[in-house]
Amino acid sequence: MDTTTAGRPGTGQVDGTRFDADWWRMRTPLIVIAGLAIAGFSLVLASTNEIGHAAAWGLAATAVLLGARHAFDADHVAVIDNVTRRLATADQSRLRGGAVGFWFALGHSSVVIITAALVTAGAAAARSLVVSEDSDLRAGLGMWGLLFATCVVGVFGIVNLVAFIRLLRDRRTEGAPATAPNGDSGAGAAPRGPLTTVFSRLIGTVDRPARMYPIGLLFGLGFDTAATIGLMIAAGATAASTSPLLALSLPLLFAAGMAACDTGDSVMMARLYRWAAGDGERFRRYNLIVTGLSVLIAAIVVIAGVAEAGAETATFTLPAPDTEYAGFVATGLFVVIAVAALLTARRRAAGNDRKDEGQDPGAEVAEGSRGE
């Protein structure tokens, strides 16, 4: 069996050629992430003349881990997975949504890098912004980040909710067509009706992974997590007492850790969605499970965001779900689904190989002789 033969589009088949092509298309994100890590660690190495090795590398490792932890925040996982699904199901011939997480993380970390650079340079306004918890500007940006994240996750959650309902309806209806009346796949089509008019511009704008950069940038303007604030304070303290080089390395390493994890998330989800969008009952079942889980995570993030906004503005009170570990739980469930999908695909491929090997080689010759 030739493993380099291209898989049939829409079947969910993944072969050697497609796998290699997928990773070739991801070369830019991989190069940038490696560049951030190399630059960050180079600055750490250069700073060891001014600060002890243990302290320098300890702070560097902390920055990487903070970035990785930030990547698993529930709002990150929700927006990346929901946007990845829309792009991946729109074009199953390539890993179209694989770079969604990279561009989102790059936009988000741009705010971190710029702010840390300003703090390191001694900009009073930037230092006041990240240190003072009573700052009106910080409170306003925090509310902006919360509302923007909630709205974006909600919009793409609605898109995937409509797709989930269509998938469920088609599965329950015997012989239902696989495509919508306008030719769009039920798995990836955007909702129609009043919501389309309201949200169509945002939904239509994100038609490629690079369009996630401004969304990540706007997410980052909210200074929405303790990880980001902690990094900024650490950068300022380090610059003041030890080495500016080490302070500049921290946001780069933070960005590398976050981008690596967010990119890994979107690559995994793009491959899983593409596989799950194939023909056959088994693929439809996986598609329903994966899409439904993405919608559920989006709903949890939206409910938590609305509840937090009400509490911050003292306008209303809602019970808020605890989302501290929701991103980890969601990613873990997706990994389990991905492993199950991989095992299923391999078992199916092995069964096909056994069928091919069990076929009588002389059957075709005998049939050809009868034809003559």
Tab-separated table of C-alpha atoms in Angstrom:
chain	number	residue	atom	x	y	z
A	1	MET	CA	0.000	0.000	0.000
A	2	ASP	CA	1.479	3.335	-1.062
A	3	THR	CA	1.307	5.644	1.940
A	4	THR	CA	2.265	8.668	-0.117
A	5	THR	CA	-0.918	8.623	-2.151
A	6	ALA	CA	-3.054	11.641	-1.412
A	7	GLY	CA	-6.170	11.008	0.639
A	8	ARG	CA	-9.574	11.549	-0.898
A	9	PRO	CA	-10.970	14.987	0.011
A	10	GLY	CA	-13.826	14.844	2.477
A	11	THR	CA	-13.102	11.322	3.711
A	12	GLY	CA	-11.062	12.345	6.718
A	13	GLN	CA	-8.166	10.262	5.412
A	14	VAL	CA	-4.761	11.538	6.476
A	15	ASP	CA	-1.689	10.207	4.686
A	16	GLY	CA	2.042	10.864	4.530
A	17	THR	CA	1.876	13.441	1.750
A	18	ARG	CA	-0.853	15.472	3.431
A	19	PHE	CA	0.903	15.291	6.794
A	20	ASP	CA	4.150	16.630	5.302
A	21	ALA	CA	2.300	19.365	3.389
A	22	ASP	CA	0.428	20.382	6.544
A	23	TRP	CA	3.618	20.917	8.498
A	24	TRP	CA	5.243	22.734	5.574
A	25	ARG	CA	2.355	25.204	5.624
A	26	MET	CA	3.037	25.719	9.333
A	27	ARG	CA	6.660	26.708	8.717
A	28	THR	CA	6.103	30.424	9.414
A	29	PRO	CA	4.523	29.898	12.863
A	30	LEU	CA	7.192	27.353	13.787
A	31	ILE	CA	10.023	29.659	12.686
A	32	VAL	CA	8.566	32.631	14.585
A	33	ILE	CA	8.019	30.611	17.771
A	34	ALA	CA	11.568	29.261	17.555
A	35	GLY	CA	12.846	32.800	16.934
A	36	LEU	CA	11.062	34.138	20.020
A	37	ALA	CA	12.503	31.344	22.148
A	38	ILE	CA	16.037	31.769	20.779
A	39	ALA	CA	15.945	35.554	21.230
A	40	GLY	CA	14.566	35.230	24.746
A	41	PHE	CA	17.062	32.615	25.898
A	42	SER	CA	19.924	34.550	24.259
A	43	LEU	CA	19.019	37.611	26.324
A	44	VAL	CA	18.872	35.441	29.443
A	45	LEU	CA	22.317	34.048	28.660
A	46	ALA	CA	23.700	37.543	28.103
A	47	SER	CA	22.242	38.705	31.423
A	48	THR	CA	23.955	36.014	33.482
A	49	ASN	CA	26.997	38.288	33.774
A	50	GLU	CA	24.869	40.665	35.852
A	51	ILE	CA	22.725	38.176	37.782
A	52	GLY	CA	23.301	34.636	38.988
A	53	HIS	CA	22.593	31.737	36.648
A	54	ALA	CA	20.014	30.189	38.970
A	55	ALA	CA	17.995	33.389	39.313
A	56	ALA	CA	18.146	34.206	35.587
A	57	TRP	CA	17.113	30.776	34.350
A	58	GLY	CA	14.501	30.482	37.091
A	59	LEU	CA	12.805	33.685	35.927
A	60	ALA	CA	13.078	32.531	32.305
A	61	ALA	CA	11.403	29.218	33.070
A	62	THR	CA	8.682	31.035	35.007
A	63	ALA	CA	7.958	33.289	32.022
A	64	VAL	CA	7.618	30.294	29.673
A	65	LEU	CA	5.318	28.488	32.101
A	66	LEU	CA	3.182	31.607	32.627
A	67	GLY	CA	2.740	31.888	28.856
A	68	ALA	CA	1.828	28.227	28.557
A	69	ARG	CA	-0.625	28.555	31.456
A	70	HIS	CA	-2.207	31.603	29.851
A	71	ALA	CA	-2.756	29.629	26.635
A	72	PHE	CA	-5.055	27.272	28.521
A	73	ASP	CA	-7.359	30.006	29.789
A	74	ALA	CA	-10.929	29.125	28.921
A	75	ASP	CA	-11.424	32.136	26.638
A	76	HIS	CA	-8.307	31.243	24.627
A	77	VAL	CA	-9.395	27.643	24.167
A	78	ALA	CA	-12.963	28.643	23.303
A	79	VAL	CA	-12.167	31.268	20.666
A	80	ILE	CA	-9.347	29.255	19.062
A	81	ASP	CA	-11.330	26.016	18.869
A	82	ASN	CA	-14.489	27.644	17.543
A	83	VAL	CA	-12.696	29.705	14.871
A	84	THR	CA	-10.509	26.732	13.925
A	85	ARG	CA	-13.603	24.633	13.357
A	86	ARG	CA	-15.129	27.178	11.001
A	87	LEU	CA	-11.962	27.481	8.895
A	88	ALA	CA	-11.057	23.785	8.968
A	89	THR	CA	-14.461	22.584	7.782
A	90	ALA	CA	-14.564	25.219	5.037
A	91	ASP	CA	-11.539	23.655	3.294
A	92	GLN	CA	-10.754	20.037	4.157
A	93	SER	CA	-8.015	19.690	1.517
A	94	ARG	CA	-5.412	21.436	3.698
A	95	LEU	CA	-4.700	22.367	7.305
A	96	ARG	CA	-6.383	25.741	6.901
A	97	GLY	CA	-7.171	26.437	10.542
A	98	GLY	CA	-3.891	25.157	11.948
A	99	ALA	CA	-2.340	28.612	12.402
A	100	VAL	CA	-5.351	30.176	14.161
A	101	GLY	CA	-3.792	29.753	17.595
A	102	PHE	CA	-0.448	31.157	16.447
A	103	TRP	CA	-1.872	34.399	15.065
A	104	PHE	CA	-4.164	34.841	18.068
A	105	ALA	CA	-1.264	34.342	20.481
A	106	LEU	CA	0.979	36.646	18.447
A	107	GLY	CA	-1.580	39.447	18.664
A	108	HIS	CA	-2.146	38.852	22.361
A	109	SER	CA	1.556	38.715	23.197
A	110	SER	CA	2.254	41.894	21.199
A	111	VAL	CA	0.516	43.826	23.984
A	112	VAL	CA	2.583	41.996	26.595
A	113	ILE	CA	5.883	42.651	24.785
A	114	ILE	CA	5.183	46.350	24.149
A	115	THR	CA	3.977	46.983	27.706
A	116	ALA	CA	6.926	45.135	29.234
A	117	ALA	CA	9.326	47.110	27.049
A	118	LEU	CA	7.752	50.380	28.231
A	119	VAL	CA	7.920	49.270	31.867
A	120	THR	CA	11.554	48.253	31.427
A	121	ALA	CA	12.335	51.611	29.818
A	122	GLY	CA	10.894	53.330	32.871
A	123	ALA	CA	7.686	54.702	31.375
A	124	ALA	CA	5.738	55.917	34.406
A	125	ALA	CA	2.328	55.541	32.765
A	126	ALA	CA	2.983	51.932	31.769
A	127	ARG	CA	4.336	51.041	35.205
A	128	SER	CA	1.363	52.676	36.901
A	129	LEU	CA	-0.983	50.757	34.608
A	130	VAL	CA	0.336	47.345	35.557
A	131	VAL	CA	1.104	47.988	39.236
A	132	SER	CA	-1.818	50.107	40.424
A	133	GLU	CA	-4.934	48.028	40.986
A	134	ASP	CA	-6.996	51.196	41.526
A	135	SER	CA	-6.146	52.714	38.138
A	136	ASP	CA	-9.257	53.835	36.244
A	137	LEU	CA	-7.503	53.089	32.951
A	138	ARG	CA	-6.669	49.567	34.057
A	139	ALA	CA	-10.255	49.008	35.213
A	140	GLY	CA	-11.591	50.312	31.911
A	141	LEU	CA	-9.241	48.152	29.862
A	142	GLY	CA	-10.120	45.149	32.000
A	143	MET	CA	-13.829	45.647	31.325
A	144	TRP	CA	-13.103	46.143	27.621
A	145	GLY	CA	-11.134	42.897	27.461
A	146	LEU	CA	-13.863	41.006	29.302
A	147	LEU	CA	-16.700	42.273	27.094
A	148	PHE	CA	-14.751	41.866	23.853
A	149	ALA	CA	-13.721	38.302	24.695
A	150	THR	CA	-17.272	37.404	25.708
A	151	CYS	CA	-18.745	38.837	22.497
A	152	VAL	CA	-16.217	37.181	20.168
A	153	VAL	CA	-16.542	33.785	21.839
A	154	GLY	CA	-20.327	34.173	21.780
A	155	VAL	CA	-20.438	35.039	18.069
A	156	PHE	CA	-18.412	32.045	16.947
A	157	GLY	CA	-20.144	29.855	19.507
A	158	ILE	CA	-23.461	30.755	17.846
A	159	VAL	CA	-22.012	29.897	14.420
A	160	ASN	CA	-21.002	26.463	15.664
A	161	LEU	CA	-24.244	25.982	17.590
A	162	VAL	CA	-26.175	26.406	14.337
A	163	ALA	CA	-23.794	23.965	12.645
A	164	PHE	CA	-24.278	21.506	15.524
A	165	ILE	CA	-28.072	21.713	15.212
A	166	ARG	CA	-27.813	21.064	11.476
A	167	LEU	CA	-25.522	18.089	12.016
A	168	LEU	CA	-27.903	16.688	14.630
A	169	ARG	CA	-30.922	17.208	12.373
A	170	ASP	CA	-29.196	15.598	9.390
A	171	ARG	CA	-28.115	12.634	11.496
A	172	ARG	CA	-31.656	12.068	12.743
A	173	THR	CA	-33.154	12.398	9.260
A	174	GLU	CA	-32.580	9.331	7.117
A	175	GLY	CA	-31.140	10.229	3.742
A	176	ALA	CA	-30.742	13.916	4.573
A	177	PRO	CA	-28.477	15.804	2.193
A	178	ALA	CA	-24.936	16.492	3.392
A	179	THR	CA	-24.995	20.059	2.121
A	180	ALA	CA	-27.211	23.049	2.707
A	181	PRO	CA	-29.423	24.378	-0.092
A	182	ASN	CA	-26.853	26.990	-1.121
A	183	GLY	CA	-24.134	24.359	-1.375
A	184	ASP	CA	-22.439	25.147	1.915
A	185	SER	CA	-21.504	22.264	4.151
A	186	GLY	CA	-23.812	21.971	7.101
A	187	ALA	CA	-20.743	21.570	9.248
A	188	GLY	CA	-19.195	24.874	8.383
A	189	ALA	CA	-21.979	27.133	7.179
A	190	ALA	CA	-22.714	30.331	9.055
A	191	PRO	CA	-26.160	30.908	10.547
A	192	ARG	CA	-28.877	32.516	8.479
A	193	GLY	CA	-31.489	34.974	9.747
A	194	PRO	CA	-31.378	38.091	11.950
A	195	LEU	CA	-28.108	37.107	13.642
A	196	THR	CA	-26.394	36.918	10.261
A	197	THR	CA	-27.092	40.604	9.681
A	198	VAL	CA	-25.688	41.559	13.074
A	199	PHE	CA	-22.599	39.353	13.087
A	200	SER	CA	-21.874	38.696	9.398
A	201	ARG	CA	-19.140	41.339	9.194
A	202	LEU	CA	-17.131	39.885	12.077
A	203	ILE	CA	-17.732	36.304	10.964
A	204	GLY	CA	-16.825	37.096	7.360
A	205	THR	CA	-13.723	39.064	8.345
A	206	VAL	CA	-12.041	36.071	9.968
A	207	ASP	CA	-11.661	34.104	6.734
A	208	ARG	CA	-8.017	33.123	7.273
A	209	PRO	CA	-5.824	32.458	10.331
A	210	ALA	CA	-3.858	35.730	10.014
A	211	ARG	CA	-7.077	37.668	10.672
A	212	MET	CA	-6.900	36.392	14.254
A	213	TYR	CA	-3.979	38.753	14.975
A	214	PRO	CA	-6.139	41.851	15.616
A	215	ILE	CA	-8.564	39.773	17.677
A	216	GLY	CA	-5.683	38.538	19.832
A	217	LEU	CA	-4.407	42.111	20.089
A	218	LEU	CA	-7.790	43.357	21.308
A	219	PHE	CA	-8.001	40.444	23.771
A	220	GLY	CA	-4.608	41.475	25.150
A	221	LEU	CA	-5.639	45.091	25.732
A	222	GLY	CA	-7.744	43.927	28.655
A	223	PHE	CA	-4.726	42.767	30.724
A	224	ASP	CA	-7.117	39.996	31.579
A	225	THR	CA	-5.114	37.537	33.650
A	226	ALA	CA	-2.887	37.546	36.676
A	227	ALA	CA	-0.247	35.857	34.517
A	228	THR	CA	0.076	38.903	32.269
A	229	ILE	CA	0.110	41.355	35.167
A	230	GLY	CA	2.586	39.187	37.091
A	231	LEU	CA	4.933	39.159	34.122
A	232	MET	CA	4.764	42.934	33.767
A	233	ILE	CA	5.561	43.459	37.455
A	234	ALA	CA	8.397	40.927	37.261
A	235	ALA	CA	9.803	42.730	34.220
A	236	GLY	CA	9.708	46.071	36.010
A	237	ALA	CA	11.286	44.726	39.198
A	238	THR	CA	14.015	42.928	37.282
A	239	ALA	CA	14.862	45.996	35.215
A	240	ALA	CA	15.084	48.166	38.311
A	241	SER	CA	17.230	45.868	40.423
A	242	THR	CA	19.249	43.664	38.100
A	243	SER	CA	19.386	43.449	34.307
A	244	PRO	CA	17.351	45.175	31.575
A	245	LEU	CA	18.344	42.337	29.219
A	246	LEU	CA	16.708	39.795	31.499
A	247	ALA	CA	13.629	41.990	31.793
A	248	LEU	CA	13.313	42.160	28.000
A	249	SER	CA	13.700	38.393	27.726
A	250	LEU	CA	10.680	37.646	29.911
A	251	PRO	CA	7.913	38.851	27.544
A	252	LEU	CA	9.614	37.100	24.608
A	253	LEU	CA	9.675	33.814	26.509
A	254	PHE	CA	6.125	34.394	27.721
A	255	ALA	CA	5.075	34.873	24.080
A	256	ALA	CA	6.966	31.756	22.976
A	257	GLY	CA	5.278	29.606	25.626
A	258	MET	CA	1.808	30.944	24.866
A	259	ALA	CA	2.228	30.769	21.076
A	260	ALA	CA	3.562	27.208	21.198
A	261	CYS	CA	0.590	25.947	23.226
A	262	ASP	CA	-2.052	27.940	21.321
A	263	THR	CA	-0.577	26.773	17.994
A	264	GLY	CA	-0.526	23.175	19.170
A	265	ASP	CA	-4.183	23.524	20.172
A	266	SER	CA	-5.301	24.849	16.776
A	267	VAL	CA	-3.215	22.296	14.825
A	268	MET	CA	-4.719	19.434	16.818
A	269	MET	CA	-8.242	20.801	16.424
A	270	ALA	CA	-7.855	21.510	12.694
A	271	ARG	CA	-6.731	17.944	12.026
A	272	LEU	CA	-9.456	16.534	14.255
A	273	TYR	CA	-12.197	18.645	12.649
A	274	ARG	CA	-10.988	17.749	9.164
A	275	TRP	CA	-10.964	14.068	10.035
A	276	ALA	CA	-14.377	14.280	11.709
A	277	ALA	CA	-15.919	16.059	8.706
A	278	GLY	CA	-15.479	13.001	6.474
A	279	ASP	CA	-18.220	10.761	5.149
A	280	GLY	CA	-19.699	7.872	7.087
A	281	GLU	CA	-21.613	7.436	10.323
A	282	ARG	CA	-18.486	7.174	12.464
A	283	PHE	CA	-17.153	10.495	11.193
A	284	ARG	CA	-20.509	12.214	11.679
A	285	ARG	CA	-20.614	10.959	15.253
A	286	TYR	CA	-17.166	12.389	16.001
A	287	ASN	CA	-18.144	15.646	14.298
A	288	LEU	CA	-21.164	15.968	16.569
A	289	ILE	CA	-19.106	15.264	19.692
A	290	VAL	CA	-16.293	17.677	18.833
A	291	THR	CA	-18.603	20.466	17.660
A	292	GLY	CA	-20.890	20.039	20.660
A	293	LEU	CA	-17.959	20.236	23.075
A	294	SER	CA	-16.703	23.439	21.409
A	295	VAL	CA	-20.158	24.990	21.731
A	296	LEU	CA	-20.355	23.942	25.394
A	297	ILE	CA	-17.002	25.543	26.220
A	298	ALA	CA	-18.059	28.732	24.423
A	299	ALA	CA	-21.316	28.811	26.407
A	300	ILE	CA	-19.458	28.433	29.719
A	301	VAL	CA	-17.085	31.275	28.813
A	302	VAL	CA	-19.963	33.549	27.775
A	303	ILE	CA	-21.965	32.846	30.946
A	304	ALA	CA	-18.891	33.470	33.106
A	305	GLY	CA	-18.130	36.690	31.203
A	306	VAL	CA	-21.663	38.040	31.548
A	307	ALA	CA	-21.729	37.183	35.251
A	308	GLU	CA	-18.361	38.873	35.847
A	309	ALA	CA	-19.454	41.979	33.916
A	310	GLY	CA	-22.585	42.203	36.055
A	311	ALA	CA	-20.576	41.851	39.250
A	312	GLU	CA	-17.962	44.432	38.175
A	313	THR	CA	-20.588	47.023	37.275
A	314	ALA	CA	-22.911	46.105	40.176
A	315	THR	CA	-25.865	46.023	37.773
A	316	PHE	CA	-26.987	42.415	38.177
A	317	THR	CA	-25.929	39.182	39.810
A	318	LEU	CA	-25.664	35.788	38.144
A	319	PRO	CA	-24.145	32.529	39.368
A	320	ALA	CA	-20.804	32.310	37.558
A	321	PRO	CA	-19.206	28.975	36.628
A	322	ASP	CA	-15.610	28.499	37.749
A	323	THR	CA	-13.504	28.647	34.573
A	324	GLU	CA	-10.056	28.513	36.196
A	325	TYR	CA	-9.403	24.987	34.962
A	326	ALA	CA	-12.011	24.838	32.195
A	327	GLY	CA	-9.381	25.315	29.493
A	328	PHE	CA	-7.321	22.399	30.792
A	329	VAL	CA	-10.390	20.174	31.049
A	330	ALA	CA	-11.551	21.071	27.537
A	331	THR	CA	-8.114	20.488	26.036
A	332	GLY	CA	-7.835	17.170	27.858
A	333	LEU	CA	-11.193	16.041	26.474
A	334	PHE	CA	-10.169	17.074	22.958
A	335	VAL	CA	-6.917	15.128	23.331
A	336	VAL	CA	-8.869	12.032	24.383
A	337	ILE	CA	-11.147	12.453	21.354
A	338	ALA	CA	-8.130	12.954	19.075
A	339	VAL	CA	-6.459	9.791	20.383
A	340	ALA	CA	-9.694	7.845	19.929
A	341	ALA	CA	-10.002	9.207	16.383
A	342	LEU	CA	-6.413	8.244	15.587
A	343	LEU	CA	-6.881	4.710	16.913
A	344	THR	CA	-10.131	4.378	14.967
A	345	ALA	CA	-8.480	5.569	11.751
A	346	ARG	CA	-5.556	3.167	12.188
A	347	ARG	CA	-7.860	0.260	12.954
A	348	ARG	CA	-9.895	1.051	9.875
A	349	ALA	CA	-6.757	1.323	7.713
A	350	ALA	CA	-5.451	-1.978	9.090
A	351	GLY	CA	-8.769	-3.637	8.252
A	352	ASN	CA	-8.602	-2.343	4.694
A	353	ASP	CA	-5.024	-3.623	4.361
A	354	ARG	CA	-6.066	-7.081	5.536
A	355	LYS	CA	-8.871	-7.118	2.994
A	356	ASP	CA	-6.448	-6.160	0.227
A	357	GLU	CA	-3.943	-8.813	1.301
A	358	GLY	CA	-6.655	-11.464	1.543
A	359	GLN	CA	-7.847	-10.940	-2.034
A	360	ASP	CA	-6.955	-13.785	-4.424
A	361	PRO	CA	-4.298	-12.394	-6.830
A	362	GLY	CA	-5.490	-14.770	-9.549
A	363	ALA	CA	-9.083	-13.610	-9.371
A	364	GLU	CA	-8.562	-10.673	-11.715
A	365	VAL	CA	-6.556	-12.827	-14.164
A	366	ALA	CA	-9.259	-15.496	-14.254
A	367	GLU	CA	-11.961	-12.888	-14.723
A	368	GLY	CA	-9.961	-11.307	-17.557
A	369	SER	CA	-9.545	-14.688	-19.249
A	370	ARG	CA	-13.270	-15.310	-19.130
A	371	GLY	CA	-13.828	-11.921	-20.730
A	372	GLU	CA	-11.549	-12.865	-23.621
